[in-house]
XYZ file of C-alpha atoms in Angstrom:
579
model
C 28.135 33.648 16.849
C 28.003 34.979 20.418
C 25.710 37.842 21.274
C 27.271 41.235 21.884
C 27.040 42.752 25.382
C 24.220 44.994 24.159
C 22.259 41.980 22.904
C 22.703 40.254 26.259
C 20.953 43.124 28.026
C 17.870 42.634 25.850
C 17.585 38.887 26.350
C 14.580 38.125 28.506
C 16.239 34.987 29.899
C 18.918 37.075 31.598
C 16.336 38.137 34.181
C 16.865 34.559 35.405
C 20.396 33.603 34.420
C 22.302 36.884 34.273
C 21.990 37.811 37.944
C 24.836 37.663 40.463
C 22.763 37.160 43.611
C 20.916 34.437 45.498
C 18.284 34.021 42.794
C 20.882 33.912 40.019
C 22.609 31.087 41.903
C 19.235 29.360 42.319
C 18.200 29.566 38.661
C 21.598 28.605 37.220
C 22.474 25.914 39.708
C 19.492 23.696 39.114
C 19.816 23.962 35.327
C 23.405 22.746 35.601
C 22.217 19.342 36.797
C 21.593 18.520 33.129
C 25.304 18.930 32.450
C 24.976 22.267 30.678
C 27.948 24.581 31.223
C 27.067 28.091 32.348
C 28.144 29.670 29.055
C 25.463 27.639 27.265
C 22.570 29.548 28.784
C 24.084 32.738 30.153
C 24.216 35.401 27.454
C 22.760 33.211 24.697
C 19.162 33.138 23.445
C 17.212 30.485 25.333
C 14.790 28.803 22.947
C 11.790 26.799 24.066
C 10.753 23.819 21.946
C 7.022 23.568 22.598
C 6.266 19.920 21.873
C 2.675 18.706 21.436
C 3.853 15.158 20.727
C 2.218 12.271 22.559
C 1.505 8.600 22.035
C -2.110 9.504 22.748
C -1.989 11.645 19.600
C -0.851 9.292 16.821
C -0.522 12.163 14.330
C 2.125 13.788 16.575
C 3.846 10.683 17.926
C 6.991 11.282 15.829
C 7.659 14.713 17.294
C 10.601 13.484 19.365
C 12.618 13.218 16.160
C 11.468 16.611 14.908
C 12.331 18.179 18.265
C 15.855 16.754 18.032
C 16.373 18.419 14.652
C 15.070 21.724 15.997
C 17.525 21.315 18.882
C 20.428 20.810 16.459
C 19.452 23.957 14.582
C 19.222 26.058 17.734
C 22.656 24.913 18.899
C 24.168 25.506 15.468
C 22.901 29.098 15.539
C 24.288 29.790 19.011
C 21.140 29.380 21.085
C 20.315 27.139 24.026
C 17.299 24.836 23.470
C 14.963 23.655 26.222
C 12.102 21.346 25.279
C 8.818 21.489 27.176
C 5.518 19.634 26.792
C 2.064 21.004 26.154
C -1.358 19.362 26.271
C -1.584 17.141 23.205
C -4.931 17.196 21.460
C -5.516 13.946 19.603
C -8.394 14.406 17.211
C -8.782 10.664 16.703
C -8.827 9.618 20.358
C -10.137 12.452 22.538
C -13.737 12.561 23.715
C -16.081 14.354 23.533
C -14.011 16.382 21.054
C -10.477 17.782 20.906
C -12.017 21.184 20.216
C -13.236 21.304 23.824
C -9.587 21.476 24.889
C -8.136 23.816 22.242
C -8.518 26.844 24.505
C -7.075 24.936 27.469
C -3.987 24.004 25.462
C -3.619 27.604 24.322
C -3.594 28.690 27.973
C -0.991 26.017 28.711
C 1.245 27.350 25.916
C 0.821 31.011 26.819
C 1.480 30.573 30.517
C 4.404 28.186 29.994
C 6.110 30.680 27.680
C 5.560 33.579 30.067
C 6.556 31.706 33.225
C 9.895 30.358 31.970
C 13.244 31.938 31.023
C 12.605 31.894 27.280
C 13.618 34.358 24.581
C 11.858 32.597 21.714
C 9.889 29.454 20.993
C 9.527 26.836 18.256
C 5.999 25.429 18.096
C 5.724 21.757 17.099
C 2.198 21.047 15.905
C 0.351 18.669 13.641
C -3.017 17.187 14.557
C -5.930 19.542 13.996
C -6.278 21.519 17.229
C -2.604 21.572 18.192
C -1.864 24.124 15.462
C -4.390 26.800 16.464
C -3.855 26.119 20.175
C -0.103 26.696 19.941
C -0.488 29.731 17.687
C -3.104 31.273 19.969
C -0.956 30.813 23.058
C 2.219 32.073 21.398
C 0.398 35.077 19.942
C -0.869 36.080 23.385
C 2.623 35.750 24.885
C 4.140 37.524 21.844
C 7.705 36.300 22.145
C 9.535 35.489 18.887
C 7.929 32.269 17.630
C 8.005 30.023 14.585
C 5.691 27.140 13.716
C 6.846 23.720 12.528
C 4.178 21.256 11.412
C 4.719 17.528 11.704
C 3.733 16.773 8.120
C 1.112 14.564 6.476
C 1.179 10.784 6.263
C 2.085 8.996 3.057
C -0.886 8.290 0.810
C -3.058 5.310 1.682
C -3.143 2.418 -0.773
C -5.842 -0.269 -0.586
C -6.068 -3.027 -3.210
C -4.383 -0.800 -5.759
C -6.609 2.185 -4.996
C -5.456 5.458 -3.432
C -7.417 6.152 -0.254
C -7.318 9.156 2.046
C -7.660 9.465 5.811
C -11.053 10.613 6.958
C -12.520 10.977 3.473
C -12.518 7.256 2.739
C -13.375 6.402 6.333
C -16.664 8.180 5.677
C -17.245 6.705 2.228
C -16.313 3.155 3.270
C -18.428 3.279 6.423
C -21.389 4.201 4.239
C -20.498 1.353 1.865
C -20.490 -0.988 4.856
C -23.891 0.268 6.044
C -25.251 -0.113 2.513
C -23.973 -3.698 2.313
C -21.528 -2.939 -0.506
C -18.397 -4.160 1.332
C -17.772 -6.745 4.048
C -16.493 -6.133 7.561
C -13.288 -7.994 6.612
C -12.677 -5.542 3.749
C -13.442 -2.663 6.100
C -10.790 -3.868 8.562
C -8.235 -4.471 5.807
C -8.619 -0.879 4.621
C -7.903 0.453 8.127
C -4.298 -0.724 7.997
C -3.834 0.326 4.392
C -4.989 3.884 5.055
C -2.705 4.956 7.906
C 0.685 3.511 7.073
C 3.222 6.110 8.192
C 3.755 8.769 10.821
C 2.054 12.113 10.322
C -1.356 13.713 10.272
C -4.222 13.205 7.786
C -2.925 13.293 4.234
C -6.132 14.702 2.776
C -6.761 18.463 2.730
C -8.429 18.079 6.110
C -8.041 20.425 9.029
C -4.483 19.373 9.907
C -3.204 19.937 6.354
C -5.288 23.092 6.041
C -3.883 24.558 9.257
C -0.328 23.612 8.232
C -1.050 25.556 5.043
C -2.353 28.457 7.112
C 0.915 28.487 9.083
C 2.766 28.952 5.793
C 0.278 31.447 4.323
C 0.249 33.540 7.507
C 4.028 33.613 7.354
C 4.509 32.245 10.869
C 6.252 29.127 9.497
C 8.974 28.390 6.978
C 8.315 28.039 3.228
C 7.151 24.512 2.287
C 5.893 23.877 5.830
C 2.479 22.739 4.592
C 3.105 19.670 2.499
C 6.423 17.859 3.117
C 5.409 14.334 4.221
C 6.254 13.394 7.793
C 8.299 10.438 6.535
C 10.373 12.609 4.157
C 13.832 13.634 5.409
C 13.144 17.147 4.167
C 10.653 17.558 7.032
C 13.558 17.130 9.471
C 15.673 19.552 7.449
C 12.905 22.137 7.700
C 12.794 21.620 11.471
C 16.543 22.171 11.716
C 16.339 25.348 9.650
C 13.516 26.592 11.876
C 15.745 25.979 14.902
C 18.456 28.098 13.344
C 16.004 30.794 12.301
C 14.363 31.267 15.712
C 17.723 32.330 17.173
C 17.957 35.008 14.504
C 14.367 36.054 15.178
C 15.234 36.629 18.825
C 18.160 38.838 17.819
C 15.856 40.736 15.448
C 13.033 40.843 18.026
C 10.651 39.554 15.329
C 7.440 38.642 17.175
C 4.081 37.115 16.184
C 2.490 40.571 16.340
C 4.908 41.689 13.597
C 3.909 38.792 11.327
C 0.241 38.151 12.121
C -1.036 41.385 10.588
C -4.298 42.148 8.812
C -2.551 41.498 5.488
C -1.335 38.107 6.708
C -4.876 37.015 7.601
C -6.219 38.221 4.263
C -3.519 36.162 2.529
C -4.544 33.140 4.606
C -8.250 33.534 3.754
C -7.562 33.635 0.026
C -5.201 30.685 0.354
C -7.906 28.774 2.204
C -10.194 29.238 -0.796
C -7.505 28.317 -3.318
C -6.672 25.001 -1.607
C -10.279 23.970 -0.892
C -9.384 23.993 2.777
C -11.317 22.902 5.830
C -14.244 24.895 7.227
C -12.570 24.492 10.624
C -9.948 27.013 9.535
C -12.626 29.688 9.761
C -13.168 29.285 13.490
C -9.436 28.881 14.153
C -8.329 31.917 12.148
C -10.981 34.008 13.899
C -9.595 32.898 17.269
C -5.946 33.517 16.334
C -6.820 36.957 14.959
C -8.573 37.801 18.202
C -5.373 37.098 20.131
C -3.420 39.714 18.141
C -6.172 42.333 18.013
C -7.157 41.874 14.376
C -10.890 42.471 13.855
C -11.526 39.520 11.551
C -15.150 38.631 10.756
C -17.074 35.976 8.879
C -17.851 38.552 6.214
C -14.110 38.787 5.485
C -14.043 35.102 4.523
C -16.849 35.553 2.028
C -15.639 38.875 0.652
C -12.024 37.800 0.199
C -12.544 34.176 -0.791
C -15.690 34.380 -2.892
C -14.040 34.956 -6.282
C -10.975 32.796 -5.663
C -10.805 29.574 -7.652
C -9.985 26.249 -6.015
C -6.704 25.276 -7.661
C -5.850 22.082 -5.782
C -7.412 18.741 -6.743
C -7.145 17.075 -3.328
C -9.487 14.965 -1.237
C -12.096 15.578 0.077
C -12.942 17.947 -2.797
C -10.939 16.030 -5.402
C -8.710 13.034 -6.108
C -5.157 13.504 -4.867
C -3.436 13.651 -1.477
C -0.876 15.845 0.294
C 2.063 13.740 -0.839
C 1.058 14.462 -4.436
C 0.600 18.145 -3.560
C 4.173 18.349 -2.286
C 5.628 16.642 -5.348
C 3.638 19.039 -7.550
C 5.293 22.043 -5.926
C 3.237 22.529 -2.778
C 1.753 25.681 -1.351
C 4.366 28.069 -2.837
C 2.855 27.349 -6.277
C -0.612 28.316 -5.039
C 0.720 31.459 -3.338
C 2.544 32.463 -6.519
C -0.669 32.031 -8.542
C -2.522 34.281 -6.092
C 0.266 36.844 -6.154
C 0.350 37.028 -9.928
C -3.330 37.963 -9.938
C -3.211 40.628 -7.274
C -4.780 38.339 -4.671
C -1.817 38.295 -2.298
C -0.358 41.048 -0.154
C 3.131 40.503 -1.486
C 4.894 42.592 1.136
C 3.602 40.559 4.112
C 6.539 39.680 6.358
C 7.272 36.025 7.140
C 9.223 34.220 9.826
C 12.312 33.758 7.661
C 12.678 37.555 7.465
C 11.644 37.793 3.844
C 8.348 38.878 2.313
C 5.928 36.184 1.270
C 6.445 37.146 -2.374
C 10.217 36.786 -2.094
C 9.585 33.264 -0.812
C 7.288 32.128 -3.627
C 7.878 34.183 -6.773
C 10.122 31.507 -8.320
C 7.890 28.541 -7.384
C 7.298 26.007 -10.161
C 4.412 23.612 -10.711
C 5.479 20.074 -11.570
C 2.040 18.515 -11.983
C -0.810 20.588 -13.389
C -3.340 17.855 -12.616
C -2.751 18.302 -8.899
C -2.271 22.091 -8.914
C -4.310 23.593 -11.716
C -3.907 26.973 -13.346
C -6.039 30.001 -12.572
C -7.188 29.994 -16.193
C -8.413 26.391 -15.986
C -9.069 25.847 -12.276
C -10.098 22.628 -10.606
C -13.260 24.341 -9.343
C -14.126 27.991 -10.042
C -15.094 30.395 -7.262
C -15.167 27.704 -4.592
C -14.064 29.526 -1.447
C -15.783 29.078 1.912
C -19.284 30.569 1.642
C -20.808 32.458 4.558
C -24.588 32.177 4.850
C -26.930 34.455 6.756
C -30.692 34.605 7.197
C -33.312 34.130 9.849
C -31.948 30.659 10.662
C -28.380 31.925 11.129
C -28.480 35.611 12.105
C -24.774 35.635 12.981
C -23.723 33.405 10.127
C -23.082 29.824 9.066
C -20.508 28.252 6.763
C -20.538 25.821 3.857
C -17.723 24.470 1.684
C -18.957 24.625 -1.938
C -15.989 22.687 -3.319
C -17.073 19.615 -1.315
C -20.835 20.024 -1.918
C -23.214 18.757 -4.625
C -23.924 21.448 -7.239
C -27.558 20.386 -7.602
C -28.185 21.032 -3.898
C -26.708 24.520 -3.753
C -30.199 25.944 -4.292
C -32.810 23.801 -2.612
C -35.933 23.974 -0.478
C -36.790 20.956 1.620
C -38.713 19.658 4.598
C -36.814 19.664 7.881
C -36.191 16.388 9.674
C -35.053 17.468 13.125
C -32.805 15.744 15.656
C -32.621 17.304 19.121
C -29.370 15.514 19.994
C -26.601 13.562 18.344
C -27.774 10.403 20.133
C -31.267 10.791 18.685
C -29.751 11.296 15.245
C -27.573 8.185 15.398
C -30.545 6.063 16.440
C -32.912 7.502 13.851
C -30.715 7.230 10.755
C -30.739 3.437 11.024
C -34.506 3.257 11.519
C -36.288 2.370 8.294
C -39.454 3.962 9.678
C -37.841 7.413 9.748
C -40.041 9.797 7.723
C -37.409 11.103 5.327
C -36.559 11.156 1.643
C -33.674 12.523 -0.394
C -35.327 15.932 -0.774
C -35.475 16.516 2.989
C -33.046 18.623 5.001
C -31.513 17.015 8.089
C -31.255 19.411 11.066
C -29.131 18.647 14.136
C -29.309 20.786 17.290
C -27.273 21.278 20.468
C -23.857 20.424 19.046
C -22.322 23.904 19.164
C -19.656 25.292 21.502
C -21.870 25.220 24.606
C -24.196 22.438 23.531
C -21.904 19.470 23.018
C -19.831 21.011 24.700
C -16.941 21.813 22.418
C -18.613 21.966 18.979
C -17.801 18.435 17.851
C -17.266 17.257 14.271
C -20.717 15.692 13.909
C -22.244 18.077 11.376
C -21.722 15.729 8.431
C -24.488 13.454 9.692
C -24.545 9.914 8.284
C -27.279 9.512 5.715
C -30.269 7.305 6.611
C -29.529 3.654 5.905
C -32.647 3.185 3.802
C -31.595 6.068 1.521
C -28.063 4.717 1.199
C -29.532 1.457 -0.055
C -31.448 3.496 -2.647
C -28.178 4.992 -3.896
C -28.493 8.410 -2.230
C -25.036 9.785 -1.425
C -25.693 13.388 -0.400
C -28.361 15.470 1.300
C -28.430 18.937 2.833
C -27.468 18.811 6.493
C -27.626 21.806 8.845
C -26.256 22.109 12.384
C -24.417 24.261 14.889
C -21.626 21.654 14.878
C -18.401 21.428 12.905
C -17.326 18.657 10.566
C -13.979 17.073 9.886
C -11.990 18.829 7.227
C -11.678 15.422 5.571
C -15.471 15.232 5.154
C -17.586 16.144 2.156
C -21.183 16.821 1.225
C -23.677 19.674 1.195
C -23.264 20.435 4.869
C -24.109 23.746 6.549
C -22.088 24.223 9.738
C -21.308 26.625 12.597
C -24.855 28.032 12.687
C -24.690 31.007 15.062
C -26.063 31.578 17.563
C -26.167 27.879 18.420
C -29.341 26.135 19.584
C -28.212 25.769 23.196
C -27.631 29.536 23.383
C -31.183 30.141 22.163
C -30.457 30.728 18.489
C -33.260 30.273 15.926
C -31.954 26.779 15.203
C -33.470 25.761 18.557
C -36.958 26.598 17.248
C -36.941 24.461 14.077
C -39.546 21.683 14.059
C -40.166 18.635 11.887
C -41.917 19.609 8.684
C -40.714 23.227 8.552
C -39.508 24.280 5.122
C -35.942 25.527 4.826
C -34.303 27.117 1.792
C -30.570 26.906 1.206
C -29.403 29.323 -1.491
C -25.615 29.324 -1.590
C -25.265 31.736 -4.562
C -27.418 34.218 -2.628
C -25.599 33.339 0.625
C -28.948 32.720 2.290
C -30.286 30.222 4.839
C -33.996 30.817 5.424
C -36.556 29.145 7.676
C -40.072 29.496 6.243
C -41.793 30.208 9.564
C -43.259 33.635 10.260
C -42.069 35.789 13.128
C -45.254 35.403 15.165
C -44.957 31.615 15.151
C -41.259 31.810 16.031
C -42.085 34.110 18.944
C -44.701 31.634 20.177
C -42.195 28.789 19.980
C -39.578 30.833 21.799
C -42.017 31.575 24.612
C -42.296 27.869 25.447
C -38.662 26.926 24.721
C -36.422 26.048 27.638
C -32.651 25.679 27.370
C -31.210 22.225 28.034
C -29.534 21.525 31.354
C -25.795 22.302 31.352
C -23.464 19.386 30.720
C -21.174 20.170 33.647
C -21.402 21.621 37.132
C -17.678 21.772 37.863
C -14.219 21.667 36.391
C -12.907 22.694 33.020
C -16.092 21.806 31.131
C -18.043 24.261 33.286
C -15.425 26.956 32.690
C -15.725 26.274 28.972
C -19.517 26.471 28.876
C -19.564 29.642 30.963
C -16.983 31.546 28.919
C -16.838 30.219 25.347
C -17.741 32.634 22.568
C -19.917 31.623 19.646
C -18.497 30.156 16.440
C -18.658 33.450 14.548
C -16.173 34.835 17.099
C -13.784 31.867 16.974
C -15.115 29.924 20.002
C -12.313 31.353 22.127
C -12.860 32.220 25.781
C -14.117 35.733 26.375
C -11.282 36.381 28.843
C -8.539 35.170 26.477
C -9.144 37.538 23.565
C -6.116 39.812 23.206
C -2.595 39.367 24.547
C -0.685 39.984 27.745
C 2.778 39.849 26.230
C 5.843 38.487 27.994
C 6.612 40.552 31.080
C 9.020 38.804 33.431
C 7.049 37.502 36.435
C 8.088 37.966 40.056
C 10.755 35.735 41.523
C 9.580 32.414 42.907
C 11.523 32.553 46.168
């Protein structure tokens, strides 16, 4: 259906294409070289398809097909689609860490949206950091936007066993180091694990953030779990293409959807799915872009009493394909809503409330999605720890930790760098036993830089051979959402910024008490002051370029590790003419 004359006046793109002067000629003429007639883009909503696909990002390599289905949907609804690229953040290939470039990609998205003749945008995202980067950028530009995730891979199958990306990489690498499997078996499993397009099929960060897109309401229902190889993923993309045209006509923007209630729904959903700790830092950053004062305390307060309902790796047995067949995220959202743990009136991108979207959801496999009365794991939301070792907070994922280590005091074995740690864990002379607590420094936002996923330190080889499979590990780093273990992460302030973590020495006693939400270093204040007096910060990792910009301006983990100058939004004012 064509827009009415009144609608045409409100379309942002008409500041480019609706003019009858030199600049109107300029803007229209060059677009016509693609073969598009003038009536395709003059007076119709112009929709950007923000594509983070790249062959350098295997998880997003199939996005060309998804973009085509979005394009069909936009055209069917009377819009004009224009695809544009954005920095693609490949978690599996980028060094030193894709997280270093999340903020850069968000700037790319924001400025591309603002600089071009767009009325709305469809965000194609999949691999871990592409989702928050695109949401952050779109939120700051605040044009109508809808998220479309690329979908998880099919489940891995190795010698008749179900294996999951990331989770079994970790377990099998430890089996290899312990001498339990051969290098030939290790290589065989590599091909069996990743056998289709899509992102990690465990409840890692990619699947968690796809779930957050759905729980926040910025994506379509069922966005989280449809496998990438399933035709229904393409159908969802086409429906999103149709819907974004309607959103432009309704002027439904991210700021209308990403409300305080939406973030509270997402936090409780994060607990109910046993989601990745990385979602904490990403949700904090997204909230900062829309002016929502979200804090670490909100994650503990809202998620603490929520049961984990989903039996998925790394916390459980199943994979995202199974989750989708069992009913997917709508089943979890319905369970939360029935117990007063969901703001039912929260608006979503399809124009309906979140409760309207999920109230009829059915569970088809109660092993995969358990009931609230008999949950997979009770009260297993992300726990936020504080204490003299983490004054501004730290996080732990109880659903992936060992119950016997949730209250424990142990001797610190300290590594000043990730290189030192990797060397030491294979040294049989390392003074460590299973009761010790491994402490890794200088891997936070400034210290790595980029806060890499190295917090789930490999266990010492000699302990693996003794059958040890978990120990307490503490760091200012992150860990992959596919990882598991009793791992304390995101310690803030980080060591490189002079946080108390920098002062820990070998032999210090540390107490982790998750039920009490405490992380305590048993060193008195006078001794800590003496240590601080002789402590010197490490030399910066960069003297120029983007890495220097990052180090100079990144906020700490408890504030989302965004740049200090990016918090908030500019909106979408039409820039000056270019000629």
